Coordinates of C-alpha atoms and ligand atoms in Angstrom, one line a residue:
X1 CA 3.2 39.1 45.6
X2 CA 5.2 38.4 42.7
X3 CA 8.6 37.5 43.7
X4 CA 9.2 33.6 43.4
X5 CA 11.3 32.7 39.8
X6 CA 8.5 34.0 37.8
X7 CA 10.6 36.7 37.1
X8 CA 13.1 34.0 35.3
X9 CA 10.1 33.8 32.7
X10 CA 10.5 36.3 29.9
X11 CA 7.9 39.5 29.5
X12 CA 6.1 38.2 26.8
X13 CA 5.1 34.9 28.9
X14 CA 4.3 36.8 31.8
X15 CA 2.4 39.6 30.8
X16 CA -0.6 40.6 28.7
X17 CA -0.5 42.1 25.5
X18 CA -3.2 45.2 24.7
X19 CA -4.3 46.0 21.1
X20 CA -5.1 49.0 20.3
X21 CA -6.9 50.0 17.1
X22 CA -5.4 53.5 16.1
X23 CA -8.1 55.0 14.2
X24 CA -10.5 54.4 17.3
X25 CA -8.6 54.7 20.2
X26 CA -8.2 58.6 20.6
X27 CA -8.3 61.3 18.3
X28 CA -6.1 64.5 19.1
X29 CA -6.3 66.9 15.9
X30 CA -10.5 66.9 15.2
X31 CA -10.4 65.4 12.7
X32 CA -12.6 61.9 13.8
X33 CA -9.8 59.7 13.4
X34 CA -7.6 58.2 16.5
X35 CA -3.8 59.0 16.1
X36 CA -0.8 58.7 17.8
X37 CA -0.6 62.0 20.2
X38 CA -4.2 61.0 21.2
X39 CA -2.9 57.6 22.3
X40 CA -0.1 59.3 23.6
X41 CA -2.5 61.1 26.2
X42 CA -3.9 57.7 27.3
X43 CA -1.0 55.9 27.7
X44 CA -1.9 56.3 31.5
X45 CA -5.7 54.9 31.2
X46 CA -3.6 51.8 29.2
X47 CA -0.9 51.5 31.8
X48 CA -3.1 51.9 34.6
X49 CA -5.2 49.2 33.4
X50 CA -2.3 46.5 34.4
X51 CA -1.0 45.3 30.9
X52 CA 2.2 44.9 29.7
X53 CA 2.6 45.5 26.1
X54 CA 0.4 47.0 23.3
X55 CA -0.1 46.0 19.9
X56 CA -0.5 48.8 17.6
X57 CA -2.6 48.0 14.2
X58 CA -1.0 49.2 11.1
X59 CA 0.0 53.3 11.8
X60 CA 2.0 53.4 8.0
X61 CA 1.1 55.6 5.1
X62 CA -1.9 54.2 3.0
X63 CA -4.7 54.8 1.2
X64 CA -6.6 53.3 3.9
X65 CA -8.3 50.7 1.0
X66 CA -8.2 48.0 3.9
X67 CA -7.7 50.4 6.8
X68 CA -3.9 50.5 6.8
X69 CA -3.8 46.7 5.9
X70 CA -2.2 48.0 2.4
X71 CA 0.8 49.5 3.6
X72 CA 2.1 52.1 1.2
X73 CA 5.3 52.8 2.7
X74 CA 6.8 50.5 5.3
X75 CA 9.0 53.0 7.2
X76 CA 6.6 56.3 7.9
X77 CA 3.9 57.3 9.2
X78 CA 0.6 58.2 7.9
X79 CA -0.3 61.8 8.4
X80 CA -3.6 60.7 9.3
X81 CA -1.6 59.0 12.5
X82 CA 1.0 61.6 13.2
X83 CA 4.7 61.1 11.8
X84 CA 8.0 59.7 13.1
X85 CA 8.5 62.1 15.7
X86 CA 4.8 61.4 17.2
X87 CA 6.0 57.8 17.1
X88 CA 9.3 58.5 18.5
X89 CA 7.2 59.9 21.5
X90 CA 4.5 57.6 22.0
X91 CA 7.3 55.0 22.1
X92 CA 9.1 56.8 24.5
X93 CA 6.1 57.7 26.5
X94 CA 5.0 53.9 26.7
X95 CA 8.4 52.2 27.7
X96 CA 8.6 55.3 30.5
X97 CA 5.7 53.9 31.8
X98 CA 7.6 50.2 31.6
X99 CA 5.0 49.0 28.3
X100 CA 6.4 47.4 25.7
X101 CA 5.3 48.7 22.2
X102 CA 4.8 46.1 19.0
X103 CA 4.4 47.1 15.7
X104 CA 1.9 45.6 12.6
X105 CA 4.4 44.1 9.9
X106 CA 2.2 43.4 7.2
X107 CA 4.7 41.4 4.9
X108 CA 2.1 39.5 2.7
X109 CA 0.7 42.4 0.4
X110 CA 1.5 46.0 0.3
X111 CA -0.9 48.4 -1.5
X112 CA -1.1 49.2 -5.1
X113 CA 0.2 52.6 -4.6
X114 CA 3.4 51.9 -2.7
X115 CA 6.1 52.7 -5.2
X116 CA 7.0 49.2 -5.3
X117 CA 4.2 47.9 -7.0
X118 CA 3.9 51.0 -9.0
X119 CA 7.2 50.2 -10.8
X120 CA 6.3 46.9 -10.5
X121 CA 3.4 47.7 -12.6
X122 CA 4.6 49.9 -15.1
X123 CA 6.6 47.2 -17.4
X124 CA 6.9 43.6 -17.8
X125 CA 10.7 44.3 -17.6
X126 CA 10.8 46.8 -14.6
X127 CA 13.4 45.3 -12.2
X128 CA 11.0 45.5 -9.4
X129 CA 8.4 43.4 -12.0
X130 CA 9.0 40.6 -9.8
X131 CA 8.8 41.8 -6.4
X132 CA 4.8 40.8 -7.2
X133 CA 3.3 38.0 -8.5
X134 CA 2.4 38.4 -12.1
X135 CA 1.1 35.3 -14.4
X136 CA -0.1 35.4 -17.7
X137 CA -3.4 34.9 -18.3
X138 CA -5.0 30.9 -18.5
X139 CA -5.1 29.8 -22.0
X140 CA -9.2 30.9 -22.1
X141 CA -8.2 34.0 -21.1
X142 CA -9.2 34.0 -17.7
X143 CA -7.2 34.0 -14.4
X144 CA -4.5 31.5 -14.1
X145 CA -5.8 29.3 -11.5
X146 CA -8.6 29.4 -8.9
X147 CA -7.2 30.5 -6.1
X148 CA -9.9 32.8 -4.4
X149 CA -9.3 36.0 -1.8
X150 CA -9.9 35.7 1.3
X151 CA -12.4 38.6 0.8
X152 CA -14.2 36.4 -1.8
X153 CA -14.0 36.8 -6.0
X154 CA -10.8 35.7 -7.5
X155 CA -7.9 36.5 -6.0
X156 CA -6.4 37.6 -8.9
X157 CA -6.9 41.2 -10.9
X158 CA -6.0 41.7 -14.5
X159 CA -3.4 44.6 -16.0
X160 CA -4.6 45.7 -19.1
X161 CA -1.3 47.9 -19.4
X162 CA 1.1 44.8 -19.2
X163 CA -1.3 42.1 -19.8
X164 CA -1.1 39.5 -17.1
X165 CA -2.8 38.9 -13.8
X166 CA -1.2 40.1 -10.3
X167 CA -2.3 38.0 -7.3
X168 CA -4.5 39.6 -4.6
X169 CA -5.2 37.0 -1.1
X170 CA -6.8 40.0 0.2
X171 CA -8.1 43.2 -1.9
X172 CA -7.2 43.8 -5.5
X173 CA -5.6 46.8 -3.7
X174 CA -3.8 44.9 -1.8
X175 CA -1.1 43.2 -4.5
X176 CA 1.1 39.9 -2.8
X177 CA 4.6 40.5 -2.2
X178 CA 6.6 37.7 -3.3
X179 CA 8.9 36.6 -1.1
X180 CA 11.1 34.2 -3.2
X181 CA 12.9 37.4 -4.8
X182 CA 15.8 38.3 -2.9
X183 CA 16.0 41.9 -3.2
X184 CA 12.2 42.0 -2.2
X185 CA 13.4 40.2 1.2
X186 CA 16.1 42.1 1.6
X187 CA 14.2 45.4 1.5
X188 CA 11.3 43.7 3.7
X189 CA 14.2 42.8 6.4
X190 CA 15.3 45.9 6.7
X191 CA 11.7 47.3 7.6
X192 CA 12.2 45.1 10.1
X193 CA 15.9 46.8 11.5
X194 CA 14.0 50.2 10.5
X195 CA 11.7 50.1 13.5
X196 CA 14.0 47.6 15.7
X197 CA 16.5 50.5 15.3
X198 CA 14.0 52.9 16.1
X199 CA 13.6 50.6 19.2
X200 CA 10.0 48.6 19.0
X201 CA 9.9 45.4 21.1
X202 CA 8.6 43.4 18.7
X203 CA 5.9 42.9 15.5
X204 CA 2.5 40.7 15.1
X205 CA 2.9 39.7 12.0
X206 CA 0.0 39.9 9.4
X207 CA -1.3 36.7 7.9
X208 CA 2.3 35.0 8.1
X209 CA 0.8 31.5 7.5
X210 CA 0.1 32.8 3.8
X211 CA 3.5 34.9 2.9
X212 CA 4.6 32.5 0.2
X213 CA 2.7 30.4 -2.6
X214 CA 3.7 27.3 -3.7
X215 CA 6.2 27.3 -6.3
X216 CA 4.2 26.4 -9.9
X217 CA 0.5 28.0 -8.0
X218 CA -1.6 25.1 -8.4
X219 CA -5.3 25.1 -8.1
X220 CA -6.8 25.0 -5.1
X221 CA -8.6 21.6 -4.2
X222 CA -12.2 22.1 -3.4
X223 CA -13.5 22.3 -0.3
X224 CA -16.3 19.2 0.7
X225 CA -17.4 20.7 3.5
X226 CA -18.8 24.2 2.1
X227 CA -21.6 25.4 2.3
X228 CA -23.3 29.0 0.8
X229 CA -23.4 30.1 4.4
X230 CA -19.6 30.2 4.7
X231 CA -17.5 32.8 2.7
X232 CA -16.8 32.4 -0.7
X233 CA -12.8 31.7 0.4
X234 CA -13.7 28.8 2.0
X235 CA -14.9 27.0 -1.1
X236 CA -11.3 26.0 -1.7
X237 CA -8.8 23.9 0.8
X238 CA -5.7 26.5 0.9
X239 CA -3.9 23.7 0.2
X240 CA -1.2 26.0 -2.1
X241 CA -1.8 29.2 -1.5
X242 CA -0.7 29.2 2.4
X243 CA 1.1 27.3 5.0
X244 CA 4.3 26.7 2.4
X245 CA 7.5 25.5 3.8
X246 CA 9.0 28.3 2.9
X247 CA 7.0 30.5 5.2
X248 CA 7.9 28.5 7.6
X249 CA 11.6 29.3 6.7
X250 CA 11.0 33.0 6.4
X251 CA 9.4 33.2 9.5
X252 CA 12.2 31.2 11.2
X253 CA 14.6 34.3 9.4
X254 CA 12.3 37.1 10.9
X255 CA 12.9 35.2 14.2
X256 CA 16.7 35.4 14.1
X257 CA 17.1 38.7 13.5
X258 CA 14.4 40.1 16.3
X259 CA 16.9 37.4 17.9
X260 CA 19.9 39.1 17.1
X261 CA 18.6 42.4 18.2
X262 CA 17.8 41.0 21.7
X263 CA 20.8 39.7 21.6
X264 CA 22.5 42.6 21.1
X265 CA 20.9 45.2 22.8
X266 CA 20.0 43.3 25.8
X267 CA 16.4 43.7 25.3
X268 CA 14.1 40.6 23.9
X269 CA 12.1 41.8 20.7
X270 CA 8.7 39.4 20.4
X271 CA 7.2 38.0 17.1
X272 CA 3.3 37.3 17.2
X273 CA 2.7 36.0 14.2
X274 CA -1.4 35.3 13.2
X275 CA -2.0 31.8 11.7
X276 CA -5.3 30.4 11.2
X277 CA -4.6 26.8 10.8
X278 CA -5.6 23.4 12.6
X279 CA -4.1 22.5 16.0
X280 CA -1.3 20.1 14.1
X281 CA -0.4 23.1 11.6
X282 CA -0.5 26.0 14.1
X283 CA 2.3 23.8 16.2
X284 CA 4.7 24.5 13.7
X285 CA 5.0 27.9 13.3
X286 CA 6.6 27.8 17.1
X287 CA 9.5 26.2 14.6
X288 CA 12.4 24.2 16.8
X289 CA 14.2 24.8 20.1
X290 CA 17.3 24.6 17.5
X291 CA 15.4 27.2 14.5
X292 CA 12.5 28.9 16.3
X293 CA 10.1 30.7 14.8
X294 CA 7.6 33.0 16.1
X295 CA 7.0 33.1 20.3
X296 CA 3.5 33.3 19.8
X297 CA 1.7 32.0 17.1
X298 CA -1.9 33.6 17.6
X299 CA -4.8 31.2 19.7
X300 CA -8.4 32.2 18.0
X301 CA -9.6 29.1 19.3
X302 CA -12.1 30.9 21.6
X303 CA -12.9 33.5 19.4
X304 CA -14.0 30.1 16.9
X305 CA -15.4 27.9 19.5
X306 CA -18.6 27.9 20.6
X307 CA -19.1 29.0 24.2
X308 CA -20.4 26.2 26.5
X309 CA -18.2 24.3 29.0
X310 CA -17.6 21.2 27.2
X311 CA -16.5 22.3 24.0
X312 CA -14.1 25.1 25.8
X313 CA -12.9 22.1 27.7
X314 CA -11.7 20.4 24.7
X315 CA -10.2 22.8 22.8
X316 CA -8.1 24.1 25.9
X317 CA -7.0 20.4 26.3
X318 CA -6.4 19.6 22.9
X319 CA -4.5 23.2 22.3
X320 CA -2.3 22.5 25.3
X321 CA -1.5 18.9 24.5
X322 CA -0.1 19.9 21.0
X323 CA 2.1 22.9 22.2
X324 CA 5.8 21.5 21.7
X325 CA 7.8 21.2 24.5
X326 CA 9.3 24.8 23.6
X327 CA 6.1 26.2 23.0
X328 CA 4.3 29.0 24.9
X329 CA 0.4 28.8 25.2
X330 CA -1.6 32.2 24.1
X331 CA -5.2 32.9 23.3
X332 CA -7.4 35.8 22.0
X333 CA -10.8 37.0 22.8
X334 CA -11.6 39.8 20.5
X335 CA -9.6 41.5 17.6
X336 CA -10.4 44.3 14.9
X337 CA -11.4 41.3 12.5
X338 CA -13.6 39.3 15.2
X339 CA -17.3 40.1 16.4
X340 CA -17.3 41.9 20.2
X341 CA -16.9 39.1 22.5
X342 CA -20.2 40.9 24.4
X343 CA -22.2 41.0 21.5
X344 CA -21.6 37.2 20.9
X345 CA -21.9 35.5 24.4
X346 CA -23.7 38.8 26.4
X347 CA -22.4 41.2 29.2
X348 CA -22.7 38.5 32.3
X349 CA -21.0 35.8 29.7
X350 CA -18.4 38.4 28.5
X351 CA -17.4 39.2 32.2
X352 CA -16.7 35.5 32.6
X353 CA -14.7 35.2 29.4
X354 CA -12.6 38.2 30.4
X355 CA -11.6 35.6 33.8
X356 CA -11.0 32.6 31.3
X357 CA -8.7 34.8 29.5
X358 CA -7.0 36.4 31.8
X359 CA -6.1 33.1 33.9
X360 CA -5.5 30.6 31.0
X361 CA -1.7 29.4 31.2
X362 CA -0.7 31.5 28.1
X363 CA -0.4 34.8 26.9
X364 CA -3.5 36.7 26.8
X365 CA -4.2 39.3 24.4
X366 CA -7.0 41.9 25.2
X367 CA -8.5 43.8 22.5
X368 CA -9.3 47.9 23.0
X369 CA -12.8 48.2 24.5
X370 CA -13.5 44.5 25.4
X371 CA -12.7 45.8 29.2
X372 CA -15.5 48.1 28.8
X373 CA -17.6 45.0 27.4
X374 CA -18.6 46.9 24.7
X375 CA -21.3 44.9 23.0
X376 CA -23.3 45.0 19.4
X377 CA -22.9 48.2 17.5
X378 CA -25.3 48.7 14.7
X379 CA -23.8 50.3 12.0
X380 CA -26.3 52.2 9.7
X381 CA -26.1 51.4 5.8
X382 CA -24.9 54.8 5.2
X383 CA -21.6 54.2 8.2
X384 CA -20.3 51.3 6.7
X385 CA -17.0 51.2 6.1
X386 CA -15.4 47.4 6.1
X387 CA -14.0 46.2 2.3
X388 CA -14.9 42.9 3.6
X389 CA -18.5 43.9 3.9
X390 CA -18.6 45.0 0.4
X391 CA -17.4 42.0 -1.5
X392 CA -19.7 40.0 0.3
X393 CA -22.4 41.9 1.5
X394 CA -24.8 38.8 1.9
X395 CA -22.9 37.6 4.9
X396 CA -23.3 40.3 7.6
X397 CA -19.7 40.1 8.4
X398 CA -18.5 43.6 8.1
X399 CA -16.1 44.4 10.6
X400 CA -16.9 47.6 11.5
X401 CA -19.2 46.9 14.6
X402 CA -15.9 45.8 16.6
X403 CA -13.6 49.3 15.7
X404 CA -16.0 51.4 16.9
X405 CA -13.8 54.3 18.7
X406 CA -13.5 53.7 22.8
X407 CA -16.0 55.7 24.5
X408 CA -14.0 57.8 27.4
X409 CA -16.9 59.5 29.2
X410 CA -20.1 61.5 28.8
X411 CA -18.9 64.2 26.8
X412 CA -20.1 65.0 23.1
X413 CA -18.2 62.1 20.9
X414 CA -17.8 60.2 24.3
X415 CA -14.0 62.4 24.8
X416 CA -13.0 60.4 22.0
X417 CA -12.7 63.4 19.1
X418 CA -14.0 66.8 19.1
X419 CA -15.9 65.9 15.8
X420 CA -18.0 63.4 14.3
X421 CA -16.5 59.7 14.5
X422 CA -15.3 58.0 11.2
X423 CA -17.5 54.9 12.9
X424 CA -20.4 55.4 15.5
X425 CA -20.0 55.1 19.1
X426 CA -21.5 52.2 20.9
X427 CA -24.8 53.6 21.3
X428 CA -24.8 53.2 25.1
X429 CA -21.9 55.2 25.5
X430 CA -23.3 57.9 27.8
X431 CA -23.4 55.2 30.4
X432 CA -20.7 52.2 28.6
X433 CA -17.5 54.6 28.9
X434 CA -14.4 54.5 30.8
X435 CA -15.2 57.4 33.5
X436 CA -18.5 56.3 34.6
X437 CA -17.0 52.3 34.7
X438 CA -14.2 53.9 36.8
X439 CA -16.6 55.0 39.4
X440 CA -18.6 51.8 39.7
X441 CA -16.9 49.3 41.4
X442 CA -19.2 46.5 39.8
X443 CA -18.4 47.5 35.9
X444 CA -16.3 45.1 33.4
X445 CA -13.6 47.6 33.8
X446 CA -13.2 47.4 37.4
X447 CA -13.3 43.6 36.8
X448 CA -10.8 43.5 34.0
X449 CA -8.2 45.6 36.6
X450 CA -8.7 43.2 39.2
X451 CA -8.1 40.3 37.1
X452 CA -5.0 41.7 35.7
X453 CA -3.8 42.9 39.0
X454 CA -4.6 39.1 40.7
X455 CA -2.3 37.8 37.5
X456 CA 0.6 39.9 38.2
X457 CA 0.4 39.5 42.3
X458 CA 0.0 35.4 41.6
X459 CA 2.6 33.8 39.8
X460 CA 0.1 30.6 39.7
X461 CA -1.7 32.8 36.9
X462 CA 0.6 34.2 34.7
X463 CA 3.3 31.2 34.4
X464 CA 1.7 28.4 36.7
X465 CA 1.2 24.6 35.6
X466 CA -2.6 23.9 33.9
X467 CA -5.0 21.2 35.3
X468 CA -8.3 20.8 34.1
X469 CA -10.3 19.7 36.7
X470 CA -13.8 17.5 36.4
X471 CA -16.7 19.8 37.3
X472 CA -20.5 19.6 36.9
X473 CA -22.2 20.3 33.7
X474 CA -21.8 23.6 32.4
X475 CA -18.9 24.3 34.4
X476 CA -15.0 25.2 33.0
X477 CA -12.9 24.1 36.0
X478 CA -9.3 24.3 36.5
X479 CA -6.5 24.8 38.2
X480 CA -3.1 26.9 38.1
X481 CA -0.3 25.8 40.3
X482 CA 3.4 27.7 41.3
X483 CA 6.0 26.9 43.9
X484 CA 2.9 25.0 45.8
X485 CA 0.7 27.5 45.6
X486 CA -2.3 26.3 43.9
X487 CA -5.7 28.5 42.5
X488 CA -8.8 27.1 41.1
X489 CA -10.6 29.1 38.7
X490 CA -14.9 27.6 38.3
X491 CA -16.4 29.2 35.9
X492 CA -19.9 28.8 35.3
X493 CA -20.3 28.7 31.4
X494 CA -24.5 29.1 31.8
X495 CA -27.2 31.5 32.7
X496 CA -28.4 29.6 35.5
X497 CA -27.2 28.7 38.7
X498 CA -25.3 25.2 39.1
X499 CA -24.8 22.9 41.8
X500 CA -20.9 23.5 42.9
X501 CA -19.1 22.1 45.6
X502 CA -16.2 24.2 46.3
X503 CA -13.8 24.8 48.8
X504 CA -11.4 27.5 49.5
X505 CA -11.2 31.2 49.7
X506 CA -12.6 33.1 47.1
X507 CA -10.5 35.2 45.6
X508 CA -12.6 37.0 43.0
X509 CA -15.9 36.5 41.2
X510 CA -17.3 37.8 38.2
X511 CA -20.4 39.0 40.3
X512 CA -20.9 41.6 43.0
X513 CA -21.5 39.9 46.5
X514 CA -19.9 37.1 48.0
X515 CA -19.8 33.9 46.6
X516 CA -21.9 31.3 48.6
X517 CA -20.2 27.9 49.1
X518 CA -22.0 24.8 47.6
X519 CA -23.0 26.2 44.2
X520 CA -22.3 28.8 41.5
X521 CA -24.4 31.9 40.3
X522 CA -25.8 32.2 37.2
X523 CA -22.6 33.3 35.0
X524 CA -20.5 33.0 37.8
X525 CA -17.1 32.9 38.0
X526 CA -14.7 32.8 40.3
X527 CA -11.0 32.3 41.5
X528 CA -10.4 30.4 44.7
X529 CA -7.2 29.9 46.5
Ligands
NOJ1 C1 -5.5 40.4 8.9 C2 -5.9 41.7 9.5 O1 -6.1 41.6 10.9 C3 -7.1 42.2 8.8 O2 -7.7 43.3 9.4 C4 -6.7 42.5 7.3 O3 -7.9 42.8 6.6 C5 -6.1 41.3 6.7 N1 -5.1 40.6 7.5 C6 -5.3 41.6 5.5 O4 -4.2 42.4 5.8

């Protein structure tokens, strides 16, 4: 058992962080939509499950144009969610049962109908003009410069009203804050003391890496390496558009005041922040031991790599060898943005990713319904809901099929809502649901508990030293060592069986039965001691 100086580590190192996706997680009132009593009443299923924190996406009032993304007022709750009170309660509800409870601070863009922009809107000589990013048309007429949205088309929308262009990285519903006017940071601080206040561990932050432009908004250079098969945003190198020193600076801000908050009340707040940038680039955003930034910078690396036992190998090496000194590892499997980790690799792979995940040296996050190994949803024409999917309809990347809502047992709607889901169900969810994985002792949920029950009785997993070890093709081997105590995770990255030699005691394997010394199942994995 726990009990050596792992305890000297902080929360957020040792434990396991647990998104939830409000609108699918549990709906209370019947009306199809998850909300905050309904994840009230399965805090227990959550806690239960062996995770530490959750990691609520956006609850805040807004007209949903990006599914809460476009925040229309920073300090409430949507109706559709509940209100304060139903947030005072879940909070209190989730740190009775010792989880920690993070918050969505999408500081990038808020949506065109929060007051802000609305004023902003209204005149070119509206004191809150300039809490936006408003340019005047290029000289033929068109948009300043070339920068595109991440969404694809230009990212920039014109105002007939005033007559200049407001910048978009994300919807045209979705206006960019700008961050180099002081009163707009000052108000976007104190969102942050709002909900510190109200006494929330911590934020992930929403697309930090792109919070501020560079000054003058240059054109984008192009990109060499595009091809029609990638989006439309990746036609251009983000060169000026993201990853700005002043971000950096701004996130090195947030940091001091969660910081301060610890400080003061005695209890660490956490910053996740999400950054999509190369190894080098991502390093930064852990700032200095001197000005920190955020603790976790988001790890998508193996949401982006491709899933074979070399190329996991190398990007576990190369993202542990740039970490600085200061730096604490994390990674990600799944996320509302990201195909299901099932649908891309298959059940028996899925169950082998859950042990890579959950026995990296880093933080793991675990997204809602990945320890049910939910896999492909189709989503009928007529269900689709994802804005991405509209703008670029060509690419099949429509989110949707990964916020499906969880599937809680056999009952009509799977126990999620008494009416009609605002998404489909998995369409094996009369036998893929949390009861009837409860009773079987060989389902991904069963598996995903043990793991996360292993990782909190073994020190070696959750704050342990990281070897990679040499193994035989196809194999991820490696090691996780604390006060001499040493584990060795093998995980069999194929669908057929390999050639192993291994020693030890297994301690747990992907795959019902004992594991037979000298060689590895087909998607096999397992954690010897
Ligand atoms: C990242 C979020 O995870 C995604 O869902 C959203 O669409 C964009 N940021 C814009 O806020």
């Amino acid at each position: 058992m726990a009990g050596n100086d792992d305890q000297a580590h902080p929360w957020w190192r040792r434990g396991v962080v647990y998104q939830i996706y409000p609108r699918s997680f549990q709906d209370s009132d019947g009306d199809g939509v998850g909300d905050l009593a309904g994840i009230e009443r399965r805090l227990d299923y959550v806690a239960a499950l062996g995770v530490d924190a959750i990691w609520l996406s956006p609850v805040f009032p807004s007209p949903m144009a990006d599914f809460g993304y476009d925040v229309a007022d920073y300090c409430a709750i949507d109706p559709l969610f509940g209100d304060l009170a139903a947030f005072d309660r879940l909070l209190a509800a989730a740190h009775a049962r010792g989880l920690r409870l993070l918050l969505d601070f999408v500081p990038n863009h808020s949506s065109d109908r929060h007051p802000w922009f609305l004023e902003s809107r209204s005149s070119r000589d509206n004191p809150k003009r300039d809490w936006y990013i408003w340019r005047d048309p290029a000289p033929d007429g068109g948009p300043p410069n070339n920068w595109i949205s991440d969404f694809g088309g230009s990212a920039w929308e014109w105002d007939e009203r005033t007559g200049q262009y407001y910048l978009h990285a994300f919807l045209p519903q979705q206006p960019d804050l700008n961050w180099r006017n002081p009163a707009l940071k000052a108000a976007m601080l104190d969102v942050l003391r709002f909900w510190l206040d109200r006494g929330v561990d911590g934020f992930r932050i929403d697309v930090l890496w792109h919070i501020v432009k560079a000054q003058d908004l240059p054109d984008n250079p192009p990109n060499p390496h595009w091809t029609p098969a990638r989006t439309e945003r990746d036609r251009l190198i983000q060169a000026h558009s993201t990853d700005q020193p002043e971000a950096h600076a701004l996130s090195a801000e947030f940091r001091a005041l969660t910081d301060e908050y610890g400080a003061r009340t005695g209890r660490e707040r956490v910053l996740i922040g999400e950054i999509f940038l190369p190894n080098d680039r991502h390093a930064r955003w852990y700032g200095t031991p001197e000005r920190p930034q955020v603790h976790l910078p988001f790890n998508f690396q193996l949401i982006e790599s491709e899933w074979n036992a070399a190329t996991l190998r190398q990007v576990i090496a190369d993202y542990l060898a740039m970490l600085p000194a200061h730096g604490w590892p994390n990674w990600v499997l799944g996320s509302h943005d990201a195909p299901r980790i099932a649908a891309r690799v298959g059940e028996a792979q899925a169950r082998v990713a859950m042990m890579l995940l959950l026995t990296l040296r880093g933080t793991p996050t675990l997204y809602q319904g990945d320890e049910l190994a939910i896999g492909a949803v189709p989503i009928p024409p007529h269900r689709i809901r994802d804005p991405q999917h509209f703008r670029q309809p060509h690419l099949n990347i429509g989110r949707d099929r990964s916020r499906t809502p969880m599937p809680w047992d056999a009952s009509p709607h799977a126990g999620f809502s008494s009416a009609e889901p605002w998404l489909p169900l998995n369409p094996d969810w009369p036998t893929r649901n949390v009861a009837a994985q409860e009773r079987d002792p060989g389902s991904m949920l069963a598996l995903t508990r043990a793991l996360l029950a292993l990782r909190r009785a073994e020190p070696a997993l959750s704050v342990g030293g990281m070897e990679l070890v040499d193994g035989p093709a196809g194999v991820l081997a490696y090691e996780r060592e604390h006060n001499g105590r040493r584990l060795r995770m093998m995980l069999n990255l194929t669908s057929a069986p390999v050639v192993a030699e291994w020693r030890g005691t297994p301690l747990l394997s992907t795959r019902a039965g004992t594991p037979e010394a000298g060689w590895l199942r087909a998607d096999e994995g397992v954690i010897l001691a």
